[in-house]
C-alpha atoms as a printed R data frame, in Angstrom:
    type eleno elety resid chain resno       x       y       z
1   ATOM     1    CA   UNK     A     1  39.334 -35.506   7.413
2   ATOM     2    CA   UNK     A     2  36.289 -33.458   8.379
3   ATOM     3    CA   UNK     A     3  36.991 -30.060   9.844
4   ATOM     4    CA   UNK     A     4  35.626 -29.714  13.394
5   ATOM     5    CA   UNK     A     5  33.568 -26.666  14.282
6   ATOM     6    CA   UNK     A     6  34.247 -24.652  17.424
7   ATOM     7    CA   UNK     A     7  31.220 -26.215  19.113
8   ATOM     8    CA   UNK     A     8  32.151 -29.798  18.201
9   ATOM     9    CA   UNK     A     9  35.757 -29.354  19.419
10  ATOM    10    CA   UNK     A    10  34.506 -27.915  22.677
11  ATOM    11    CA   UNK     A    11  32.130 -30.817  23.242
12  ATOM    12    CA   UNK     A    12  34.838 -33.318  22.363
13  ATOM    13    CA   UNK     A    13  37.235 -31.968  24.998
14  ATOM    14    CA   UNK     A    14  34.794 -30.962  27.742
15  ATOM    15    CA   UNK     A    15  31.914 -33.432  27.435
16  ATOM    16    CA   UNK     A    16  28.146 -33.192  27.115
17  ATOM    17    CA   UNK     A    17  27.455 -32.236  30.697
18  ATOM    18    CA   UNK     A    18  29.178 -28.907  30.436
19  ATOM    19    CA   UNK     A    19  27.259 -28.237  27.209
20  ATOM    20    CA   UNK     A    20  24.060 -28.117  29.236
21  ATOM    21    CA   UNK     A    21  25.447 -25.182  31.191
22  ATOM    22    CA   UNK     A    22  25.509 -22.496  28.519
23  ATOM    23    CA   UNK     A    23  26.985 -19.962  30.920
24  ATOM    24    CA   UNK     A    24  30.280 -21.918  30.871
25  ATOM    25    CA   UNK     A    25  30.787 -21.548  27.108
26  ATOM    26    CA   UNK     A    26  34.017 -19.744  26.189
27  ATOM    27    CA   UNK     A    27  32.211 -18.171  23.202
28  ATOM    28    CA   UNK     A    28  28.739 -16.556  22.755
29  ATOM    29    CA   UNK     A    29  25.830 -18.957  22.338
30  ATOM    30    CA   UNK     A    30  23.087 -17.822  19.950
31  ATOM    31    CA   UNK     A    31  20.225 -20.326  19.565
32  ATOM    32    CA   UNK     A    32  18.404 -20.204  16.219
33  ATOM    33    CA   UNK     A    33  15.232 -18.086  16.193
34  ATOM    34    CA   UNK     A    34  12.022 -20.095  16.551
35  ATOM    35    CA   UNK     A    35  10.142 -20.801  13.328
36  ATOM    36    CA   UNK     A    36   7.186 -18.508  12.705
37  ATOM    37    CA   UNK     A    37   3.690 -20.020  12.876
38  ATOM    38    CA   UNK     A    38   2.196 -20.636   9.429
39  ATOM    39    CA   UNK     A    39  -0.594 -18.127  10.004
40  ATOM    40    CA   UNK     A    40   1.974 -15.380  10.568
41  ATOM    41    CA   UNK     A    41   3.650 -16.212   7.258
42  ATOM    42    CA   UNK     A    42   0.347 -15.878   5.399
43  ATOM    43    CA   UNK     A    43  -0.296 -12.646   7.285
44  ATOM    44    CA   UNK     A    44   3.035 -11.336   5.984
45  ATOM    45    CA   UNK     A    45   2.256 -11.945   2.318
46  ATOM    46    CA   UNK     A    46  -0.962  -9.938   2.722
47  ATOM    47    CA   UNK     A    47   1.015  -7.168   4.553
48  ATOM    48    CA   UNK     A    48  -1.647  -7.236   7.258
49  ATOM    49    CA   UNK     A    49   1.149  -7.382   9.816
50  ATOM    50    CA   UNK     A    50   1.758  -3.741   8.765
51  ATOM    51    CA   UNK     A    51  -1.927  -2.751   8.806
52  ATOM    52    CA   UNK     A    52  -3.225  -0.203   7.905
53  ATOM    53    CA   UNK     A    53  -0.265   0.546   5.601
54  ATOM    54    CA   UNK     A    54  -1.349   0.007   1.992
55  ATOM    55    CA   UNK     A    55  -4.948  -0.910   2.773
56  ATOM    56    CA   UNK     A    56  -5.710   2.620   3.893
57  ATOM    57    CA   UNK     A    57  -4.493   4.027   0.563
58  ATOM    58    CA   UNK     A    58  -7.203   2.001  -1.200
59  ATOM    59    CA   UNK     A    59  -9.760   3.025   1.409
60  ATOM    60    CA   UNK     A    60  -9.254   6.805   1.238
61  ATOM    61    CA   UNK     A    61 -10.561   7.349  -2.319
62  ATOM    62    CA   UNK     A    62 -13.658   5.338  -1.367
63  ATOM    63    CA   UNK     A    63 -14.139   7.417   1.769
64  ATOM    64    CA   UNK     A    64 -13.669  10.712  -0.080
65  ATOM    65    CA   UNK     A    65 -16.184   9.702  -2.749
66  ATOM    66    CA   UNK     A    66 -18.731   8.669  -0.110
67  ATOM    67    CA   UNK     A    67 -18.383  11.995   1.697
68  ATOM    68    CA   UNK     A    68 -18.617  14.103  -1.456
69  ATOM    69    CA   UNK     A    69 -21.525  12.110  -2.904
70  ATOM    70    CA   UNK     A    70 -23.310  12.266   0.451
71  ATOM    71    CA   UNK     A    71 -22.842  16.042   0.482
72  ATOM    72    CA   UNK     A    72 -24.481  16.350  -2.933
73  ATOM    73    CA   UNK     A    73 -27.557  14.299  -1.997
74  ATOM    74    CA   UNK     A    74 -27.844  15.111   1.756
75  ATOM    75    CA   UNK     A    75 -27.221  11.512   2.857
76  ATOM    76    CA   UNK     A    76 -27.564  11.108   6.666
77  ATOM    77    CA   UNK     A    77 -24.267  10.878   8.572
78  ATOM    78    CA   UNK     A    78 -25.284   7.483   9.988
79  ATOM    79    CA   UNK     A    79 -25.563   6.079   6.467
80  ATOM    80    CA   UNK     A    80 -22.168   7.563   5.603
81  ATOM    81    CA   UNK     A    81 -20.551   5.799   8.570
82  ATOM    82    CA   UNK     A    82 -22.146   2.476   7.608
83  ATOM    83    CA   UNK     A    83 -20.818   2.795   4.067
84  ATOM    84    CA   UNK     A    84 -17.382   3.781   5.357
85  ATOM    85    CA   UNK     A    85 -17.209   0.617   7.476
86  ATOM    86    CA   UNK     A    86 -18.190  -1.572   4.532
87  ATOM    87    CA   UNK     A    87 -15.570  -0.032   2.252
88  ATOM    88    CA   UNK     A    88 -12.902  -0.311   4.949
89  ATOM    89    CA   UNK     A    89 -13.409  -4.081   5.049
90  ATOM    90    CA   UNK     A    90 -13.538  -4.363   1.271
91  ATOM    91    CA   UNK     A    91 -10.386  -2.265   0.832
92  ATOM    92    CA   UNK     A    92  -8.484  -4.442   3.295
93  ATOM    93    CA   UNK     A    93  -9.490  -7.647   1.518
94  ATOM    94    CA   UNK     A    94  -8.665  -6.215  -1.902
95  ATOM    95    CA   UNK     A    95  -5.266  -4.931  -0.802
96  ATOM    96    CA   UNK     A    96  -4.452  -8.291   0.772
97  ATOM    97    CA   UNK     A    97  -5.292 -10.115  -2.459
98  ATOM    98    CA   UNK     A    98  -3.281  -7.579  -4.481
99  ATOM    99    CA   UNK     A    99  -0.212  -8.110  -2.293
100 ATOM   100    CA   UNK     A   100  -0.410 -11.888  -2.700
101 ATOM   101    CA   UNK     A   101  -0.672 -11.766  -6.500
102 ATOM   102    CA   UNK     A   102   2.143  -9.215  -6.553
103 ATOM   103    CA   UNK     A   103   4.407 -11.554  -4.571
104 ATOM   104    CA   UNK     A   104   3.511 -14.490  -6.825
105 ATOM   105    CA   UNK     A   105   4.330 -12.591 -10.017
106 ATOM   106    CA   UNK     A   106   7.441 -10.890  -8.612
107 ATOM   107    CA   UNK     A   107   8.988 -13.832  -6.794
108 ATOM   108    CA   UNK     A   108  12.072 -13.888  -9.057
109 ATOM   109    CA   UNK     A   109  12.518 -10.103  -8.904
110 ATOM   110    CA   UNK     A   110  12.053 -10.065  -5.137
111 ATOM   111    CA   UNK     A   111  14.945 -12.503  -4.699
112 ATOM   112    CA   UNK     A   112  17.247  -9.869  -6.225
113 ATOM   113    CA   UNK     A   113  16.069  -6.989  -4.011
114 ATOM   114    CA   UNK     A   114  17.548  -6.653  -0.538
115 ATOM   115    CA   UNK     A   115  14.327  -5.322   1.021
116 ATOM   116    CA   UNK     A   116  12.103  -8.136  -0.308
117 ATOM   117    CA   UNK     A   117  14.270 -11.246  -0.580
118 ATOM   118    CA   UNK     A   118  13.380 -12.468   2.921
119 ATOM   119    CA   UNK     A   119   9.603 -12.432   2.315
120 ATOM   120    CA   UNK     A   120   7.942 -15.862   2.653
121 ATOM   121    CA   UNK     A   121   7.539 -16.494  -1.103
122 ATOM   122    CA   UNK     A   122  11.005 -15.399  -2.328
123 ATOM   123    CA   UNK     A   123  12.558 -17.211   0.645
124 ATOM   124    CA   UNK     A   124  10.712 -20.419  -0.296
125 ATOM   125    CA   UNK     A   125   8.921 -20.732   3.051
126 ATOM   126    CA   UNK     A   126   5.483 -20.608   1.374
127 ATOM   127    CA   UNK     A   127   4.973 -22.356  -1.954
128 ATOM   128    CA   UNK     A   128   3.439 -20.789  -5.051
129 ATOM   129    CA   UNK     A   129   0.618 -23.319  -4.854
130 ATOM   130    CA   UNK     A   130  -0.238 -22.358  -1.277
131 ATOM   131    CA   UNK     A   131  -0.125 -18.663  -2.134
132 ATOM   132    CA   UNK     A   132  -2.368 -19.197  -5.174
133 ATOM   133    CA   UNK     A   133  -4.977 -21.021  -3.088
134 ATOM   134    CA   UNK     A   134  -4.875 -18.200  -0.541
135 ATOM   135    CA   UNK     A   135  -5.233 -15.653  -3.349
136 ATOM   136    CA   UNK     A   136  -8.411 -17.333  -4.608
137 ATOM   137    CA   UNK     A   137  -9.952 -17.198  -1.123
138 ATOM   138    CA   UNK     A   138  -9.119 -13.511  -0.713
139 ATOM   139    CA   UNK     A   139 -10.377 -12.630  -4.203
140 ATOM   140    CA   UNK     A   140 -13.710 -14.349  -3.594
141 ATOM   141    CA   UNK     A   141 -14.072 -12.519  -0.267
142 ATOM   142    CA   UNK     A   142 -13.222  -9.127  -1.817
143 ATOM   143    CA   UNK     A   143 -15.567  -9.710  -4.760
144 ATOM   144    CA   UNK     A   144 -18.414 -10.698  -2.443
145 ATOM   145    CA   UNK     A   145 -18.209  -7.265  -0.781
146 ATOM   146    CA   UNK     A   146 -19.380  -5.736  -4.067
147 ATOM   147    CA   UNK     A   147 -22.721  -7.456  -3.533
148 ATOM   148    CA   UNK     A   148 -23.362  -4.976  -0.722
149 ATOM   149    CA   UNK     A   149 -23.208  -2.039  -3.140
150 ATOM   150    CA   UNK     A   150 -25.624  -1.050  -5.910
151 ATOM   151    CA   UNK     A   151 -25.738  -3.236  -9.065
152 ATOM   152    CA   UNK     A   152 -23.999  -0.547 -11.135
153 ATOM   153    CA   UNK     A   153 -21.303   0.020  -8.519
154 ATOM   154    CA   UNK     A   154 -20.744  -3.736  -8.266
155 ATOM   155    CA   UNK     A   155 -20.197  -4.112 -12.012
156 ATOM   156    CA   UNK     A   156 -17.823  -1.162 -12.127
157 ATOM   157    CA   UNK     A   157 -16.031  -2.551  -9.078
158 ATOM   158    CA   UNK     A   158 -15.225  -5.785 -10.909
159 ATOM   159    CA   UNK     A   159 -12.992  -3.784 -13.249
160 ATOM   160    CA   UNK     A   160 -10.949  -2.770 -10.234
161 ATOM   161    CA   UNK     A   161 -10.211  -6.411  -9.477
162 ATOM   162    CA   UNK     A   162  -9.600  -7.389 -13.090
163 ATOM   163    CA   UNK     A   163  -7.842  -6.020 -15.029
164 ATOM   164    CA   UNK     A   164  -6.596  -3.182 -12.786
165 ATOM   165    CA   UNK     A   165  -5.247  -4.946  -9.680
166 ATOM   166    CA   UNK     A   166  -4.663  -8.285 -11.397
167 ATOM   167    CA   UNK     A   167  -2.366  -6.873 -14.093
168 ATOM   168    CA   UNK     A   168  -0.454  -4.363 -11.994
169 ATOM   169    CA   UNK     A   169   2.421  -6.737 -11.111
170 ATOM   170    CA   UNK     A   170   3.158  -7.169 -14.822
171 ATOM   171    CA   UNK     A   171   3.359  -3.445 -15.563
172 ATOM   172    CA   UNK     A   172   6.924  -3.083 -14.303
173 ATOM   173    CA   UNK     A   173   7.921  -5.517 -17.061
174 ATOM   174    CA   UNK     A   174   6.093  -3.586 -19.779
175 ATOM   175    CA   UNK     A   175   6.460   0.115 -18.934
176 ATOM   176    CA   UNK     A   176   8.446   2.698 -16.992
177 ATOM   177    CA   UNK     A   177   5.116   3.924 -15.593
178 ATOM   178    CA   UNK     A   178   3.778   1.107 -13.364
179 ATOM   179    CA   UNK     A   179   2.879   3.791 -10.798
180 ATOM   180    CA   UNK     A   180   0.347   5.260 -13.265
181 ATOM   181    CA   UNK     A   181  -1.415   1.891 -13.596
182 ATOM   182    CA   UNK     A   182  -1.251   1.542  -9.824
183 ATOM   183    CA   UNK     A   183  -3.021   4.906  -9.608
184 ATOM   184    CA   UNK     A   184  -5.901   3.523 -11.662
185 ATOM   185    CA   UNK     A   185  -6.111   0.407  -9.478
186 ATOM   186    CA   UNK     A   186  -5.701   2.009  -6.040
187 ATOM   187    CA   UNK     A   187  -8.225   4.774  -6.689
188 ATOM   188    CA   UNK     A   188 -10.860   2.841  -8.637
189 ATOM   189    CA   UNK     A   189 -12.897   2.818  -5.457
190 ATOM   190    CA   UNK     A   190 -13.718   6.496  -5.988
191 ATOM   191    CA   UNK     A   191 -16.197   5.976  -8.866
192 ATOM   192    CA   UNK     A   192 -17.394   2.722  -7.275
193 ATOM   193    CA   UNK     A   193 -18.198   4.372  -3.942
194 ATOM   194    CA   UNK     A   194 -19.834   7.343  -5.657
195 ATOM   195    CA   UNK     A   195 -22.115   5.024  -7.652
196 ATOM   196    CA   UNK     A   196 -23.114   3.179  -4.489
197 ATOM   197    CA   UNK     A   197 -24.612   6.458  -3.187
198 ATOM   198    CA   UNK     A   198 -26.066   8.174  -6.238
199 ATOM   199    CA   UNK     A   199 -25.879   8.457 -10.017
200 ATOM   200    CA   UNK     A   200 -22.583   9.377 -11.629
201 ATOM   201    CA   UNK     A   201 -21.627  13.053 -11.715
202 ATOM   202    CA   UNK     A   202 -18.980  12.660 -14.410
203 ATOM   203    CA   UNK     A   203 -17.257  16.082 -14.127
204 ATOM   204    CA   UNK     A   204 -16.775  15.729 -10.358
205 ATOM   205    CA   UNK     A   205 -15.771  12.058 -10.416
206 ATOM   206    CA   UNK     A   206 -13.442  12.375 -13.424
207 ATOM   207    CA   UNK     A   207 -11.685  15.440 -11.980
208 ATOM   208    CA   UNK     A   208 -11.146  14.003  -8.518
209 ATOM   209    CA   UNK     A   209 -10.184  10.588  -9.918
210 ATOM   210    CA   UNK     A   210  -7.489  12.140 -12.129
211 ATOM   211    CA   UNK     A   211  -6.163  13.939  -9.083
212 ATOM   212    CA   UNK     A   212  -5.917  10.731  -7.072
213 ATOM   213    CA   UNK     A   213  -3.933   9.077  -9.878
214 ATOM   214    CA   UNK     A   214  -1.395  11.909  -9.558
215 ATOM   215    CA   UNK     A   215  -1.395  11.354  -5.797
216 ATOM   216    CA   UNK     A   216  -0.612   7.636  -6.225
217 ATOM   217    CA   UNK     A   217   2.226   8.374  -8.649
218 ATOM   218    CA   UNK     A   218   3.534  10.813  -6.036
219 ATOM   219    CA   UNK     A   219   3.538   8.471  -3.035
220 ATOM   220    CA   UNK     A   220   4.529   5.282  -4.840
221 ATOM   221    CA   UNK     A   221   7.458   6.947  -6.593
222 ATOM   222    CA   UNK     A   222   8.694   8.031  -3.164
223 ATOM   223    CA   UNK     A   223   8.220   4.455  -1.931
224 ATOM   224    CA   UNK     A   224  10.047   3.015  -4.972
225 ATOM   225    CA   UNK     A   225  13.094   5.191  -4.277
226 ATOM   226    CA   UNK     A   226  14.017   2.652  -1.587
227 ATOM   227    CA   UNK     A   227  14.792   0.113  -4.318
228 ATOM   228    CA   UNK     A   228  16.146   2.274  -7.143
229 ATOM   229    CA   UNK     A   229  19.565   0.617  -7.336
230 ATOM   230    CA   UNK     A   230  18.125  -2.899  -7.113
231 ATOM   231    CA   UNK     A   231  15.456  -2.059  -9.723
232 ATOM   232    CA   UNK     A   232  18.132  -0.947 -12.177
233 ATOM   233    CA   UNK     A   233  20.060  -4.197 -11.666
234 ATOM   234    CA   UNK     A   234  16.908  -6.316 -12.028
235 ATOM   235    CA   UNK     A   235  15.667  -4.406 -15.076
236 ATOM   236    CA   UNK     A   236  12.434  -3.354 -13.365
237 ATOM   237    CA   UNK     A   237  10.522  -0.351 -14.731
238 ATOM   238    CA   UNK     A   238   9.724   2.418 -12.252
239 ATOM   239    CA   UNK     A   239   9.105   6.154 -12.244
240 ATOM   240    CA   UNK     A   240  11.673   6.365  -9.442
241 ATOM   241    CA   UNK     A   241  14.271   5.296 -12.023
242 ATOM   242    CA   UNK     A   242  12.692   7.113 -14.979
243 ATOM   243    CA   UNK     A   243  12.573  10.551 -13.336
244 ATOM   244    CA   UNK     A   244  16.255  10.406 -12.367
245 ATOM   245    CA   UNK     A   245  17.663  13.662 -10.987
246 ATOM   246    CA   UNK     A   246  14.406  15.476 -11.827
247 ATOM   247    CA   UNK     A   247  12.389  13.402  -9.393
248 ATOM   248    CA   UNK     A   248  11.651  16.152  -6.839
249 ATOM   249    CA   UNK     A   249  10.441  18.832  -9.305
250 ATOM   250    CA   UNK     A   250   8.395  16.244 -11.219
251 ATOM   251    CA   UNK     A   251   6.745  15.007  -8.032
252 ATOM   252    CA   UNK     A   252   6.068  18.619  -7.076
253 ATOM   253    CA   UNK     A   253   4.095  18.875 -10.311
254 ATOM   254    CA   UNK     A   254   2.078  15.759  -9.502
255 ATOM   255    CA   UNK     A   255   1.385  17.009  -5.954
256 ATOM   256    CA   UNK     A   256   0.233  20.379  -7.289
257 ATOM   257    CA   UNK     A   257  -2.036  18.710  -9.845
258 ATOM   258    CA   UNK     A   258  -3.574  16.545  -7.119
259 ATOM   259    CA   UNK     A   259  -4.465  19.529  -4.931
260 ATOM   260    CA   UNK     A   260  -5.726  21.494  -7.957
261 ATOM   261    CA   UNK     A   261  -8.056  18.611  -8.865
262 ATOM   262    CA   UNK     A   262  -9.337  18.404  -5.282
263 ATOM   263    CA   UNK     A   263 -10.109  22.135  -5.369
264 ATOM   264    CA   UNK     A   264 -11.791  22.052  -8.769
265 ATOM   265    CA   UNK     A   265 -13.837  18.932  -7.968
266 ATOM   266    CA   UNK     A   266 -15.075  20.717  -4.851
267 ATOM   267    CA   UNK     A   267 -16.164  23.680  -6.939
268 ATOM   268    CA   UNK     A   268 -18.037  21.394  -9.324
269 ATOM   269    CA   UNK     A   269 -19.727  19.662  -6.390
270 ATOM   270    CA   UNK     A   270 -20.692  22.926  -4.638
271 ATOM   271    CA   UNK     A   271 -18.636  22.193  -1.504
272 ATOM   272    CA   UNK     A   272 -18.582  24.650   1.368
273 ATOM   273    CA   UNK     A   273 -15.884  26.599   3.217
274 ATOM   274    CA   UNK     A   274 -14.803  23.736   5.501
275 ATOM   275    CA   UNK     A   275 -13.866  21.650   2.460
276 ATOM   276    CA   UNK     A   276 -11.557  24.343   1.079
277 ATOM   277    CA   UNK     A   277  -9.983  25.283   4.406
278 ATOM   278    CA   UNK     A   278  -9.452  21.819   5.894
279 ATOM   279    CA   UNK     A   279  -9.366  19.394   2.951
280 ATOM   280    CA   UNK     A   280  -7.716  21.597   0.306
281 ATOM   281    CA   UNK     A   281  -5.649  23.847   2.577
282 ATOM   282    CA   UNK     A   282  -4.634  21.109   4.966
283 ATOM   283    CA   UNK     A   283  -3.860  18.744   2.101
284 ATOM   284    CA   UNK     A   284  -1.678  21.350   0.384
285 ATOM   285    CA   UNK     A   285   0.303  21.994   3.577
286 ATOM   286    CA   UNK     A   286   0.827  18.269   4.093
287 ATOM   287    CA   UNK     A   287   2.080  17.749   0.526
288 ATOM   288    CA   UNK     A   288   4.491  20.687   0.892
289 ATOM   289    CA   UNK     A   289   5.797  19.234   4.151
290 ATOM   290    CA   UNK     A   290   6.431  15.876   2.476
291 ATOM   291    CA   UNK     A   291   8.391  17.419  -0.392
292 ATOM   292    CA   UNK     A   292  10.463  19.707   1.842
293 ATOM   293    CA   UNK     A   293  11.360  17.104   4.490
294 ATOM   294    CA   UNK     A   294  11.884  14.074   2.223
295 ATOM   295    CA   UNK     A   295  15.455  12.779   1.814
296 ATOM   296    CA   UNK     A   296  15.325  10.532  -1.241
297 ATOM   297    CA   UNK     A   297  18.704   8.984  -0.421
298 ATOM   298    CA   UNK     A   298  17.492   7.593   2.896
299 ATOM   299    CA   UNK     A   299  15.228   4.518   2.667
300 ATOM   300    CA   UNK     A   300  13.840   5.317   6.117
301 ATOM   301    CA   UNK     A   301  12.757   8.771   4.898
302 ATOM   302    CA   UNK     A   302  11.138   7.279   1.790
303 ATOM   303    CA   UNK     A   303   9.155   4.826   3.907
304 ATOM   304    CA   UNK     A   304   8.169   7.505   6.415
305 ATOM   305    CA   UNK     A   305   6.844   9.825   3.706
306 ATOM   306    CA   UNK     A   306   4.995   6.959   2.041
307 ATOM   307    CA   UNK     A   307   3.339   6.127   5.367
308 ATOM   308    CA   UNK     A   308   2.426   9.765   5.920
309 ATOM   309    CA   UNK     A   309   0.079   9.676   2.937
310 ATOM   310    CA   UNK     A   310  -2.185   7.540   5.076
311 ATOM   311    CA   UNK     A   311  -2.389  10.522   7.448
312 ATOM   312    CA   UNK     A   312  -3.196  12.829   4.533
313 ATOM   313    CA   UNK     A   313  -6.443  10.919   4.049
314 ATOM   314    CA   UNK     A   314  -7.680  11.904   7.507
315 ATOM   315    CA   UNK     A   315  -7.167  15.582   6.695
316 ATOM   316    CA   UNK     A   316  -9.179  15.461   3.484
317 ATOM   317    CA   UNK     A   317 -11.962  13.350   5.005
318 ATOM   318    CA   UNK     A   318 -12.207  15.595   8.075
319 ATOM   319    CA   UNK     A   319 -12.911  18.633   5.903
320 ATOM   320    CA   UNK     A   320 -15.481  16.743   3.843
321 ATOM   321    CA   UNK     A   321 -17.363  15.386   6.862
322 ATOM   322    CA   UNK     A   322 -17.278  18.791   8.564
323 ATOM   323    CA   UNK     A   323 -18.726  20.278   5.418
324 ATOM   324    CA   UNK     A   324 -21.560  17.698   5.480
325 ATOM   325    CA   UNK     A   325 -22.246  18.453   9.137
326 ATOM   326    CA   UNK     A   326 -22.374  22.229   8.637
327 ATOM   327    CA   UNK     A   327 -24.727  21.871   5.662
328 ATOM   328    CA   UNK     A   328 -27.215  19.935   7.782
329 ATOM   329    CA   UNK     A   329 -27.375  22.560  10.537
């Protein structure tokens, strides 16, 4: 005999009419949540529902390169703002595509992680085929933005799409250092943006680029601390797991290296006082604040500090733009 639920027993004894009056129920009534529109599901797999989180971390290296290259060649501020707008759009499209391919490749891992198992792909709400079609559209759109740069910058930019962003989801299967590969991918816009303004100044670009890789290892290791226990169970490689109990002093080293590279790149580029006071000084204070206030055992603290690196970008860019303005006076 089938076992009757509380609702079915109630309806059997009291009839359908009373069911219509939910206020007369002897137990709480919780209707199921309405299904999300399909466009919202696709928005979720691009993480655009959390914009600018993620996208802005791709944008900042582009913006910093534009400001520093513009300083070296006296590019008008109006041209800088136009380039900044173009790279903001391109960074958003690229990050969206990167999130989709990451979800496609990690769908089995994501089902084992509490924080990610309810995403549309792991939950089976969006199919792999649908996500792949969406990925192609986003990749074409992001690639087309490179046509607005110089020919050299466009060719270099293709390397950022493949292999850098395309292979990142596989790195956690192959190495304990996926954050280092992510640093290459997320900050590849620095040399691309520089080349869209002027010819390559290798000492400046190489120094600053190395610093941004350290910065990405710093912020993404903090972010990955949210999932350390689940990553161990799933066998996923991560610096958050690799660094173990030494994670704070090691990240202090990466933060220090980042600021040192920003300072030295400024010296190589002949930057002025505003750059050192606002960009370097302000950036150093912000990194110290993150390290001192971060509680690695609290997922909410990890996410908050990860988000705060988006704010760090404003500090560095403000000093660079102020430096450009002062030079033109």
